[in-house]
XYZ file of C-alpha atoms in Angstrom:
739
model
C 61.989 -7.264 -40.512
C 59.104 -10.186 -40.562
C 58.908 -11.451 -37.170
C 59.690 -14.653 -36.311
C 56.946 -16.011 -35.598
C 55.006 -16.199 -38.264
C 54.368 -18.426 -41.394
C 56.123 -17.079 -44.535
C 53.801 -16.072 -47.620
C 53.956 -16.110 -50.604
C 56.019 -13.496 -52.592
C 52.998 -11.606 -54.357
C 51.745 -11.542 -50.856
C 54.016 -10.274 -48.770
C 52.900 -8.481 -45.830
C 55.819 -4.811 -45.825
C 58.040 -4.748 -42.789
C 56.362 -1.722 -41.333
C 52.945 -3.284 -41.599
C 54.462 -5.862 -39.235
C 56.514 -3.580 -37.524
C 53.076 -1.964 -36.386
C 51.125 -5.060 -35.446
C 54.099 -5.792 -33.235
C 54.376 -3.773 -30.949
C 50.426 -2.833 -30.493
C 49.221 -3.046 -26.871
C 45.693 -5.434 -27.984
C 46.126 -8.539 -29.387
C 46.822 -9.162 -33.442
C 45.997 -12.207 -34.786
C 46.308 -12.933 -38.663
C 44.070 -16.347 -39.686
C 43.841 -17.465 -43.021
C 40.997 -19.162 -45.129
C 41.696 -22.650 -43.078
C 41.057 -20.974 -39.468
C 44.829 -21.277 -39.345
C 46.899 -18.797 -37.408
C 49.746 -17.254 -39.351
C 50.555 -14.312 -37.514
C 50.130 -13.497 -33.300
C 51.467 -10.363 -31.982
C 53.290 -10.429 -28.487
C 50.208 -9.119 -26.565
C 48.117 -11.644 -27.954
C 50.785 -14.097 -27.082
C 50.488 -13.040 -23.396
C 47.172 -12.609 -23.183
C 47.071 -16.277 -23.466
C 49.490 -17.042 -21.621
C 52.057 -18.552 -24.808
C 55.563 -18.194 -25.432
C 56.035 -16.210 -28.631
C 56.295 -18.277 -31.658
C 54.359 -20.940 -29.809
C 50.569 -19.708 -31.809
C 51.589 -19.207 -35.767
C 50.189 -22.260 -37.531
C 47.760 -23.432 -34.448
C 43.977 -23.717 -35.762
C 41.865 -20.591 -34.049
C 39.861 -23.130 -32.118
C 42.637 -23.658 -29.897
C 42.507 -20.355 -28.576
C 39.057 -20.096 -27.865
C 37.938 -23.474 -27.225
C 38.247 -23.271 -23.539
C 35.772 -19.739 -23.777
C 33.313 -19.503 -21.506
C 29.326 -21.029 -21.730
C 29.991 -23.902 -23.775
C 32.349 -21.991 -26.411
C 29.698 -19.879 -27.528
C 31.404 -16.776 -29.368
C 29.616 -13.789 -30.268
C 30.346 -14.199 -33.533
C 30.975 -17.142 -36.657
C 34.261 -18.586 -37.139
C 33.342 -20.046 -40.717
C 35.444 -19.416 -43.763
C 35.600 -15.458 -44.289
C 33.742 -14.013 -46.838
C 35.938 -10.315 -47.471
C 31.776 -8.813 -48.070
C 31.577 -9.556 -44.468
C 30.679 -6.677 -42.275
C 33.387 -6.612 -39.101
C 31.775 -7.809 -35.983
C 32.784 -7.067 -32.344
C 31.880 -8.693 -29.024
C 33.272 -9.935 -25.416
C 34.395 -13.397 -24.797
C 35.694 -15.021 -21.262
C 37.917 -17.720 -22.145
C 40.559 -19.555 -19.876
C 44.105 -19.067 -20.865
C 46.630 -21.371 -20.204
C 47.700 -20.743 -16.216
C 43.947 -20.873 -15.494
C 42.802 -17.799 -15.158
C 39.882 -16.175 -16.753
C 40.161 -13.874 -18.757
C 37.664 -11.176 -20.321
C 38.261 -9.503 -23.921
C 36.636 -7.547 -26.486
C 36.933 -9.320 -29.632
C 36.283 -7.918 -33.335
C 36.814 -9.923 -36.116
C 36.719 -8.500 -40.009
C 37.824 -10.311 -43.290
C 39.835 -8.851 -46.624
C 40.374 -10.204 -50.027
C 44.285 -10.100 -49.675
C 47.169 -10.378 -53.098
C 46.676 -11.462 -56.117
C 44.742 -14.448 -55.529
C 42.163 -13.158 -53.869
C 42.883 -16.096 -50.308
C 40.201 -14.128 -47.693
C 42.332 -13.255 -44.291
C 40.242 -12.655 -41.061
C 42.001 -9.615 -38.399
C 40.943 -10.781 -35.132
C 42.192 -7.744 -32.320
C 41.951 -8.178 -28.657
C 41.648 -6.131 -26.322
C 41.975 -7.512 -22.633
C 39.291 -5.927 -20.144
C 41.594 -4.401 -17.346
C 40.759 -4.487 -13.640
C 39.708 -0.912 -14.661
C 36.918 -2.289 -17.114
C 35.837 -4.825 -14.455
C 35.271 -2.211 -11.315
C 33.522 -0.281 -14.041
C 31.356 -2.834 -15.010
C 31.043 -3.684 -10.862
C 29.943 0.150 -10.530
C 27.594 -0.222 -13.290
C 25.828 -3.295 -11.071
C 25.597 -0.942 -8.197
C 23.914 2.079 -9.744
C 21.327 -0.687 -10.962
C 21.118 -1.686 -7.387
C 20.420 1.801 -6.404
C 17.750 2.383 -9.083
C 15.699 -0.971 -8.091
C 15.613 -0.065 -4.236
C 14.091 3.115 -5.531
C 11.809 1.918 -8.006
C 8.722 -1.047 -7.367
C 11.063 -3.983 -8.010
C 11.103 -6.529 -4.641
C 14.057 -6.807 -2.894
C 14.508 -10.745 -3.869
C 14.455 -9.778 -7.726
C 17.498 -7.212 -6.815
C 19.248 -9.714 -4.878
C 18.819 -12.757 -7.553
C 19.892 -10.430 -10.407
C 23.215 -9.282 -8.555
C 24.330 -12.280 -7.575
C 23.845 -13.542 -11.364
C 25.475 -10.629 -12.646
C 28.571 -11.313 -10.727
C 28.514 -15.359 -11.894
C 29.055 -13.053 -14.963
C 31.742 -11.422 -14.066
C 32.785 -14.364 -12.331
C 32.156 -17.105 -14.842
C 31.696 -20.991 -13.522
C 30.759 -19.405 -10.395
C 28.109 -19.541 -8.130
C 27.290 -15.998 -5.937
C 24.910 -16.263 -2.767
C 23.295 -13.367 -0.176
C 22.883 -14.529 3.002
C 20.578 -13.235 5.468
C 21.809 -13.353 9.866
C 18.315 -12.580 11.536
C 17.607 -11.791 15.475
C 18.780 -15.126 16.449
C 22.119 -15.531 14.725
C 20.776 -18.144 12.106
C 22.070 -17.576 8.454
C 19.027 -17.058 5.769
C 19.637 -17.498 2.336
C 18.229 -14.338 0.715
C 19.294 -15.178 -3.076
C 21.216 -17.766 -4.222
C 19.801 -19.081 -7.700
C 22.983 -21.187 -9.025
C 23.391 -22.749 -5.092
C 23.402 -26.447 -5.040
C 20.105 -27.065 -2.513
C 21.846 -29.350 -0.022
C 24.678 -27.084 0.439
C 21.968 -24.351 1.000
C 20.445 -26.481 4.036
C 23.631 -26.980 5.581
C 24.182 -23.097 5.539
C 20.948 -22.216 6.853
C 21.544 -25.108 10.051
C 23.903 -23.275 11.114
C 23.820 -20.217 13.708
C 26.614 -17.905 15.137
C 28.027 -17.481 18.309
C 28.839 -14.362 19.947
C 32.466 -15.522 19.183
C 31.517 -15.885 15.725
C 30.017 -12.410 15.303
C 33.470 -11.067 17.226
C 35.304 -12.727 14.618
C 33.301 -11.020 11.618
C 33.438 -7.418 13.131
C 37.053 -7.655 13.516
C 37.395 -9.017 10.809
C 34.789 -8.828 7.490
C 37.038 -11.465 5.517
C 36.620 -14.718 8.157
C 33.026 -15.166 6.609
C 35.218 -17.472 4.209
C 35.783 -19.183 7.715
C 32.199 -19.251 8.595
C 30.944 -20.463 5.046
C 33.406 -22.932 3.794
C 35.687 -23.937 6.027
C 33.316 -25.876 7.736
C 31.671 -27.289 4.708
C 34.752 -27.795 2.200
C 33.958 -31.561 1.698
C 30.439 -30.986 1.272
C 30.716 -28.229 -1.170
C 33.221 -30.322 -3.271
C 30.989 -33.145 -2.876
C 28.511 -31.232 -4.916
C 30.999 -29.803 -7.280
C 32.150 -26.414 -5.317
C 35.749 -25.986 -5.268
C 36.777 -22.664 -3.934
C 34.864 -19.960 -1.910
C 35.407 -16.027 -1.267
C 33.150 -14.556 1.280
C 33.263 -11.266 3.175
C 31.386 -10.213 6.569
C 27.657 -6.990 5.753
C 28.288 -4.754 8.478
C 25.842 -1.643 8.824
C 27.401 1.877 9.796
C 26.507 1.057 13.176
C 28.587 -1.950 13.613
C 25.843 -4.529 13.348
C 27.157 -7.541 11.018
C 23.616 -7.728 8.965
C 25.121 -10.591 6.513
C 27.430 -12.337 4.605
C 28.055 -12.213 0.702
C 30.410 -15.288 -1.152
C 30.975 -16.314 -3.782
C 31.769 -20.465 -5.071
C 33.616 -21.369 -7.794
C 33.122 -24.671 -9.955
C 36.594 -24.680 -11.300
C 39.457 -26.304 -9.249
C 41.477 -24.262 -10.253
C 41.901 -20.679 -8.178
C 41.392 -17.801 -9.792
C 43.774 -15.446 -8.436
C 42.784 -11.656 -6.535
C 39.563 -10.852 -8.787
C 36.821 -12.949 -7.308
C 37.926 -11.936 -3.836
C 37.835 -8.140 -5.580
C 34.351 -9.048 -6.290
C 33.345 -10.139 -3.391
C 34.879 -6.803 -1.321
C 33.521 -4.423 -4.485
C 29.830 -5.951 -3.917
C 29.745 -5.863 -0.133
C 28.566 -1.963 0.154
C 25.085 -2.307 -1.754
C 24.366 -5.453 -0.547
C 24.755 -3.512 2.767
C 21.824 -1.356 1.539
C 20.463 -4.046 -0.094
C 19.788 -5.529 3.167
C 18.774 -2.657 4.974
C 16.385 -1.923 2.342
C 15.102 -5.591 3.091
C 14.794 -5.345 6.833
C 13.300 -1.333 6.489
C 10.402 -3.476 4.065
C 10.146 -6.059 6.453
C 9.471 -4.058 9.695
C 7.147 -1.719 7.614
C 5.074 -4.770 6.879
C 5.188 -5.854 10.326
C 3.905 -2.525 11.306
C 1.264 -2.793 8.839
C -0.168 -6.377 9.003
C 0.026 -7.336 12.292
C -1.105 -6.404 15.946
C 1.257 -5.550 17.930
C 0.002 -7.366 21.219
C -1.018 -10.548 19.791
C 0.984 -10.773 16.912
C -2.264 -11.938 15.012
C -2.890 -10.114 11.696
C -4.821 -6.438 11.918
C -8.193 -5.622 10.271
C -6.677 -4.226 7.288
C -4.617 -7.432 6.448
C -7.781 -10.158 7.626
C -9.841 -7.875 4.905
C -7.109 -9.054 2.439
C -7.411 -12.244 3.265
C -10.979 -12.713 2.992
C -11.200 -11.385 -0.546
C -8.621 -13.829 -1.178
C -10.120 -16.923 -0.110
C -13.448 -15.940 -1.788
C -11.610 -15.687 -5.233
C -10.393 -19.112 -4.864
C -11.811 -21.250 -7.399
C -14.254 -24.559 -7.233
C -16.852 -25.371 -4.561
C -15.379 -22.564 -1.782
C -17.063 -22.947 1.662
C -15.484 -21.166 4.686
C -16.565 -19.970 8.050
C -15.580 -16.183 9.610
C -16.068 -16.245 13.706
C -16.422 -13.340 15.034
C -15.392 -13.047 18.833
C -16.174 -10.695 21.262
C -14.691 -10.601 25.414
C -17.614 -10.435 27.321
C -17.323 -7.479 30.510
C -13.647 -7.348 28.834
C -14.174 -2.869 29.934
C -15.209 -3.663 33.021
C -11.516 -5.473 32.921
C -10.019 -2.307 32.090
C -11.344 -0.256 34.499
C -10.885 -2.074 37.478
C -7.285 -3.268 36.421
C -6.096 -0.744 34.321
C -5.280 -1.519 30.725
C -1.504 -3.403 31.289
C -3.365 -5.885 32.901
C -6.013 -5.862 30.450
C -3.392 -6.190 27.909
C -1.986 -8.981 30.184
C -5.917 -10.466 29.946
C -6.097 -10.150 26.080
C -2.602 -11.799 25.497
C -3.822 -14.625 27.715
C -6.799 -14.940 25.563
C -5.208 -14.653 22.173
C -2.941 -17.631 22.888
C -5.697 -20.099 24.494
C -7.780 -18.853 21.119
C -4.764 -19.992 18.723
C -3.797 -23.535 21.004
C -7.508 -24.471 19.751
C -6.550 -23.491 15.925
C -5.306 -25.486 13.728
C -2.001 -24.137 11.239
C -4.028 -23.382 8.495
C -6.823 -20.810 10.160
C -6.797 -17.017 10.126
C -6.152 -14.871 13.195
C -7.042 -11.182 13.402
C -7.468 -8.766 16.316
C -10.003 -6.999 14.359
C -10.967 -3.815 17.931
C -10.148 -3.605 20.927
C -11.442 -6.782 22.374
C -12.608 -8.465 19.457
C -10.721 -10.921 17.593
C -11.656 -12.638 13.785
C -10.971 -16.094 13.157
C -11.432 -17.793 10.020
C -11.911 -21.813 9.607
C -11.056 -23.528 6.296
C -13.570 -26.013 3.910
C -16.366 -25.347 7.264
C -20.035 -25.485 5.459
C -23.258 -24.278 7.610
C -23.962 -27.505 9.819
C -20.327 -28.043 11.242
C -19.380 -24.052 12.030
C -21.165 -24.786 15.652
C -18.307 -26.992 16.832
C -15.705 -25.243 16.255
C -17.383 -22.348 18.326
C -17.813 -24.793 21.194
C -13.759 -25.655 21.431
C -13.340 -22.109 21.619
C -15.390 -21.738 24.662
C -14.058 -24.990 26.134
C -10.540 -23.340 25.585
C -11.291 -20.504 28.306
C -12.931 -21.839 30.941
C -9.664 -21.936 33.135
C -9.531 -18.395 35.053
C -6.584 -16.497 34.130
C -4.766 -14.616 36.758
C -4.349 -10.932 36.325
C -3.143 -8.501 38.589
C -3.805 -11.112 42.104
C -7.092 -11.628 40.437
C -8.518 -15.271 39.028
C -10.944 -13.968 36.261
C -12.749 -16.778 34.120
C -12.980 -15.307 30.717
C -16.624 -15.748 28.346
C -17.370 -14.582 24.753
C -19.439 -13.558 22.521
C -19.017 -16.012 19.421
C -20.737 -14.698 15.793
C -20.436 -16.398 12.919
C -21.732 -16.412 9.338
C -20.277 -18.440 6.791
C -19.183 -18.009 2.726
C -21.532 -18.007 0.324
C -24.259 -17.919 2.107
C -23.812 -15.153 4.112
C -22.898 -13.115 1.077
C -20.582 -13.176 -1.942
C -17.720 -10.395 -0.543
C -16.030 -9.579 2.771
C -18.508 -6.874 3.942
C -21.299 -8.591 3.851
C -20.018 -11.470 5.645
C -18.385 -9.429 8.231
C -21.370 -7.501 8.615
C -23.423 -10.798 8.906
C -20.865 -12.029 11.621
C -21.077 -8.438 13.618
C -25.157 -8.769 13.734
C -24.570 -12.160 14.893
C -22.143 -11.523 17.241
C -24.240 -9.145 18.707
C -27.262 -11.351 18.769
C -24.949 -13.732 20.641
C -23.862 -10.697 23.509
C -27.636 -9.652 23.904
C -28.687 -13.189 24.452
C -26.254 -13.340 27.317
C -22.358 -14.626 28.761
C -20.679 -17.340 26.800
C -23.267 -17.083 23.848
C -23.052 -18.043 20.318
C -24.949 -16.918 17.123
C -24.820 -18.148 13.678
C -26.097 -15.631 11.171
C -29.264 -15.775 9.613
C -30.874 -12.817 6.700
C -33.495 -12.198 9.192
C -30.858 -10.775 11.326
C -29.112 -8.501 9.351
C -30.278 -5.226 7.919
C -27.316 -3.934 6.030
C -28.544 -4.498 3.047
C -31.735 -2.086 4.278
C -29.526 0.460 5.551
C -27.581 0.818 2.812
C -30.761 1.591 0.363
C -32.105 3.607 3.422
C -29.217 5.653 4.294
C -27.499 6.003 0.307
C -31.139 7.600 -0.560
C -31.035 9.623 2.168
C -27.565 10.299 1.778
C -28.149 11.366 -1.845
C -30.741 14.303 -0.989
C -28.413 15.527 2.000
C -26.105 15.895 -0.515
C -28.346 17.806 -2.622
C -29.731 19.616 -0.428
C -26.134 20.867 1.275
C -27.305 19.033 4.529
C -23.506 18.163 5.748
C -20.906 19.489 7.211
C -17.363 19.499 8.491
C -16.131 19.786 11.826
C -12.640 20.675 12.017
C -10.034 18.850 15.379
C -7.399 20.870 15.602
C -3.910 19.614 14.895
C -0.928 20.546 17.515
C 3.017 21.042 16.571
C 4.635 19.536 19.797
C 7.691 20.645 18.298
C 7.068 24.706 19.213
C 3.357 24.217 20.840
C 1.598 25.431 18.018
C -1.365 25.721 16.277
C -0.317 23.320 13.131
C -3.634 23.112 11.432
C -6.751 21.388 11.405
C -8.652 17.716 10.514
C -12.253 18.289 8.331
C -14.013 15.856 9.318
C -17.572 15.111 7.378
C -20.382 15.424 9.799
C -24.507 14.128 8.549
C -27.228 15.457 10.947
C -30.240 14.152 8.790
C -33.780 16.098 9.686
C -35.663 12.417 10.518
C -32.714 9.850 10.753
C -30.586 12.039 13.549
C -27.098 11.971 13.552
C -25.170 9.035 11.624
C -22.153 8.365 12.417
C -19.244 8.680 9.917
C -18.040 5.553 9.976
C -21.821 4.180 8.465
C -22.622 6.613 6.170
C -18.881 6.897 4.621
C -19.219 3.254 3.926
C -22.314 3.869 2.246
C -21.024 6.823 0.392
C -18.622 4.245 -0.825
C -20.674 1.239 -1.717
C -23.174 3.724 -3.373
C -20.750 5.854 -5.637
C -21.244 9.123 -3.733
C -17.738 8.983 -2.065
C -16.113 11.862 -4.568
C -19.205 13.788 -4.619
C -18.095 13.758 -0.641
C -14.888 14.578 -1.451
C -15.364 17.531 -3.525
C -17.825 19.003 -1.877
C -15.536 18.781 0.928
C -12.494 19.974 -0.693
C -14.805 22.824 -2.007
C -15.788 23.902 1.764
C -12.799 23.847 3.517
C -10.986 25.874 1.098
C -13.761 28.173 1.765
C -13.825 28.249 4.962
C -9.865 28.980 5.665
C -11.108 32.066 3.336
C -13.376 33.197 5.818
C -11.177 32.427 9.163
C -8.729 34.655 7.709
C -11.089 37.372 6.701
C -11.920 36.926 10.696
C -8.033 37.391 11.411
C -7.932 33.999 13.291
C -5.124 32.156 11.067
C -5.515 28.492 10.610
C -2.112 27.080 8.894
C -3.573 24.248 6.671
C -6.773 22.369 6.803
C -6.332 18.313 5.857
C -9.423 16.822 3.959
C -9.679 12.717 3.677
C -9.948 11.671 -0.085
C -11.246 8.115 -0.794
C -9.227 5.873 -2.935
C -11.324 6.682 -5.576
C -10.703 10.383 -6.066
C -6.878 8.909 -6.987
C -8.233 7.186 -10.094
C -9.487 10.285 -11.491
C -6.903 11.742 -13.684
C -9.069 15.684 -13.314
C -8.435 15.751 -9.687
C -4.935 17.524 -9.531
C -7.233 20.084 -12.533
C -10.088 20.360 -10.383
C -7.712 20.898 -6.724
C -5.649 23.704 -9.120
C -8.417 25.780 -10.427
C -10.166 25.460 -6.500
C -6.855 27.175 -5.191
C -5.756 29.436 -8.086
C -9.536 30.464 -7.995
C -9.587 31.330 -4.687
C -6.144 32.344 -4.284
C -5.123 30.305 -1.428
C -1.948 29.050 -0.596
C -1.052 26.030 -1.515
C 0.441 24.558 1.488
C -2.464 24.974 3.382
C -4.096 22.495 1.960
C -3.368 18.551 2.706
C -4.558 15.779 0.949
C -5.200 12.729 3.220
C -4.758 10.018 1.593
C -6.192 6.253 3.463
C -5.072 2.448 3.820
C -7.223 1.621 0.556
C -5.676 3.952 -2.144
C -2.374 1.700 -0.799
C -4.070 -1.203 -1.736
C -5.731 -0.194 -5.484
C -2.050 1.661 -6.073
C -1.441 1.802 -9.406
C 0.096 4.290 -12.512
C -3.437 6.181 -12.678
C -2.979 6.474 -8.643
C 0.606 7.358 -8.642
C 0.861 10.358 -11.534
C -2.273 11.838 -9.463
C -0.486 11.566 -6.277
C 2.539 13.206 -8.079
C 0.350 15.463 -9.996
C -1.050 16.875 -6.479
C 2.525 16.811 -4.579
C 3.917 19.127 -7.845
C 1.048 21.693 -7.219
C 2.308 21.955 -3.635
C -0.471 20.283 -1.657
C 0.848 18.831 1.234
C 0.128 14.505 1.006
C -0.587 12.850 4.268
C -1.420 9.071 4.694
C -4.009 8.345 7.350
C -3.633 5.501 9.709
C -0.566 4.499 8.962
C 0.117 0.746 10.532
C -3.387 -0.683 9.994
C -2.455 -1.340 6.305
C 0.117 -2.001 3.374
C 2.520 1.066 2.388
C 4.831 2.237 0.030
C 6.160 4.892 1.446
C 9.393 5.236 -0.274
C 7.931 5.523 -3.385
C 4.891 7.973 -2.782
C 5.174 11.680 -2.951
C 3.954 11.898 1.246
C 5.154 14.496 3.288
C 2.871 13.141 6.330
C 2.433 10.047 7.713
C -0.379 9.825 10.417
C 0.136 7.051 13.468
C -3.475 5.187 13.614
C -5.273 5.999 17.099
C -5.069 2.320 17.568
C -1.534 2.617 18.586
C -2.009 5.077 21.129
C -4.395 3.377 22.890
C -2.507 1.942 25.570
C 0.882 3.761 24.709
C 0.997 4.658 28.118
C 1.273 1.130 29.679
C 2.439 -1.220 27.153
C 6.130 -1.303 26.217
C 5.202 -2.993 22.838
C 2.972 -0.039 21.587
C 5.665 2.237 22.794
C 8.004 -0.113 20.900
C 5.975 0.229 17.886
C 5.732 4.018 17.706
C 9.245 4.593 18.017
C 9.620 2.595 15.315
C 7.057 4.311 13.015
C 7.971 7.526 14.271
C 11.907 6.510 13.118
C 10.443 5.752 9.835
C 9.013 9.128 9.084
C 12.194 10.620 10.815
C 14.165 8.936 8.347
C 12.042 9.379 5.255
C 11.861 13.266 6.119
C 8.104 12.760 6.634
C 6.246 14.988 9.471
C 4.804 12.165 11.815
C 0.897 13.102 13.306
C -0.293 10.935 16.142
C -4.394 10.890 15.946
C -6.499 9.826 19.441
C -4.105 11.828 22.266
C -6.307 11.894 24.946
C -4.202 11.948 28.424
C -1.291 14.408 29.029
C 1.164 10.977 29.425
C 0.318 9.796 26.172
C 1.482 13.311 25.397
C 4.496 13.601 27.256
C 5.612 10.000 25.725
C 5.187 11.226 22.492
C 7.727 14.271 22.997
C 10.194 11.989 24.710
C 9.744 9.776 21.496
C 9.969 12.554 18.760
C 6.849 12.688 17.873
C 6.044 16.283 15.502
C 2.138 16.463 15.926
C -0.704 15.393 18.477
C -4.367 15.989 17.611
C -6.995 14.679 19.947
C -9.699 14.907 22.339
C -6.647 16.393 24.849
C -6.338 18.969 22.892
C -10.583 19.263 21.490
C -13.055 17.226 20.028
C -14.123 18.067 16.247
C -15.728 21.543 15.964
C -17.671 23.603 14.203
C -16.164 26.445 11.894
C -17.217 28.990 14.686
C -16.429 27.161 18.161
C -13.235 25.867 16.260
C -12.368 30.123 15.585
C -13.851 30.513 19.324
C -11.364 27.967 20.785
C -8.482 29.583 18.818
C -9.365 33.331 20.034
C -9.768 31.932 23.843
C -6.490 30.632 24.092
C -7.311 27.219 24.678
C -4.853 25.315 23.119
C -2.014 27.980 25.244
C -3.874 26.170 28.787
C -4.392 22.900 27.808
C -0.354 23.294 27.294
C 0.185 25.150 30.530
C -1.612 22.285 32.526
C 0.236 19.365 30.247
C 3.980 21.843 31.250
C 2.923 21.569 35.073
C 3.229 17.270 35.197
C 5.796 16.706 31.924
C 8.924 16.527 31.401
C 9.404 16.244 27.615
C 6.386 19.002 26.233
C 8.789 21.827 25.157
C 8.467 25.322 26.405
C 7.827 26.645 23.059
C 9.887 29.749 23.269
């Protein structure tokens, strides 16, 4: 029997009864359309999907079904007059049914010539995407988020992608991901479609403790916070409904809110709320990643005591300022606090830090908002003043001197600080940051030699850096050829079991006529003169040979760490060289560690990543040196070890901030399953604190200075490590017994 909701066809074109029964009982919507785009037949499944009563659709134009499709009725296929030669087409359509709910469906359209008259008809098959289908799309979004977080994609871009994808899942909506900062203020991380006025209103909100407690008790209370108080504003901007949930970490802390606003006046049922609920877990992971990256950035770029940029960060700023187009001028001020060592020695490091902080606040007080301030050394500061020419540079130095004239009370003492200030100017004092810093440092030293509270403006004749580079560069090349460089080794102690963890290999140069030359001096010259890779290659060969010599003498050194510069990691032949070195020496790969400097992070590219991964694949360990002083991408680099820079340990005994930063770095290393090595340990108290904080490995003068191979062998044989640890345990509460 033919269904009642069909238009009778001519006798010659009658569809067999069995075909109608099959169409009528099909679970998917079936719609037959003639060559005038009129609906001849719609089965019960199609009527239910669109919300029509039985028999109503027959005779209606098909455009009436699809006119309410979202995105301005754009369809994935054409509804022009049918052509029997047309290939079947399919796509996904989201439309609004008669109840006002959004329906997502997979639609396919096929054409055929039917009957003796050869008229063209089309069959439209419609399959509604069920809740399970929607959940599958949310899972796909979740997987995309996790893949993105493990890649180089910025957190902001991942958050934007989440909001855009959710807005596709719930058409005619606006998604927003909101952070809760340390002051309990709302901060929008992403909300591309959010009206600015509404976003500004949300960011003016500061949650009370009662608000936080309510969110912790019921995550859905977020809707009350981000909607009820702003409903009238939202409606005036075209937002009519809101679904929101708070985001809570595993330890119960509320970190943010994910909200979805609808531009439609009709309530869209449960699906938007389900979307929000499903997105909250991976939005929480996204926020955790955002906070972790922000924390690492803070550690990497800022001095914990003053809040100023650290040395590495300010170097990046200088390079950026030099690269600006146009008639660019700026002055660089290198500032040293006179007699600061006396203050430290007389009053102690805690008071010394307080004095430094007071001076830094005064320097900041006379600096404008566009000035760049950095703490470049224990008692040195850098200030960069834009748009300043040579003739005006000294004026600001006078202001700096005046700013510190008033006494500072430290430890019950009234101390009047004075400054030694050296000034270099771009471009007069060099085309690059290294030259500017060199000129400023030479000028500062000239000012210090002249007396207390003096200023010196750099002059070409004061700076001998160029001549120094020429002289040292030539001498270094000759010394490399004659084998006059050597390696010294500083022990690293595993405080988890009080054993020798390994040693760090450090280059030393004693020239026949120039004498002992500090590594910081000749390594910089080697980098500038293109000899640094030769030094690195020699260091690797010599370190491997030394391990074998120690083994032959019955002295076991577990591993040797060798520093390589950024240039090495742009060389794709480096992994092959290391592999041949290990193979020829029959040395186990884990006994060699390659240390990466912060400059590797700054020049990171595809070649660098490939070389690092290839080295790690050999079984050789990778350590990042001086962690905390430069940019880092810990999560995506194949590191096994990070080293906390000695600058963080200088004031560890007396400075709660230094302890907090060190704790954070150790925690980051632990979460990333990396060994944390701390350099610069000089006192038992520092060792005790590091053990309490959970540090893995330490090195420093407390145990030994860098030594020749023979001296290290003697140090091991004489049990010097055990002697130091025995003394340390007698005054320590945290150093393990090692038993």
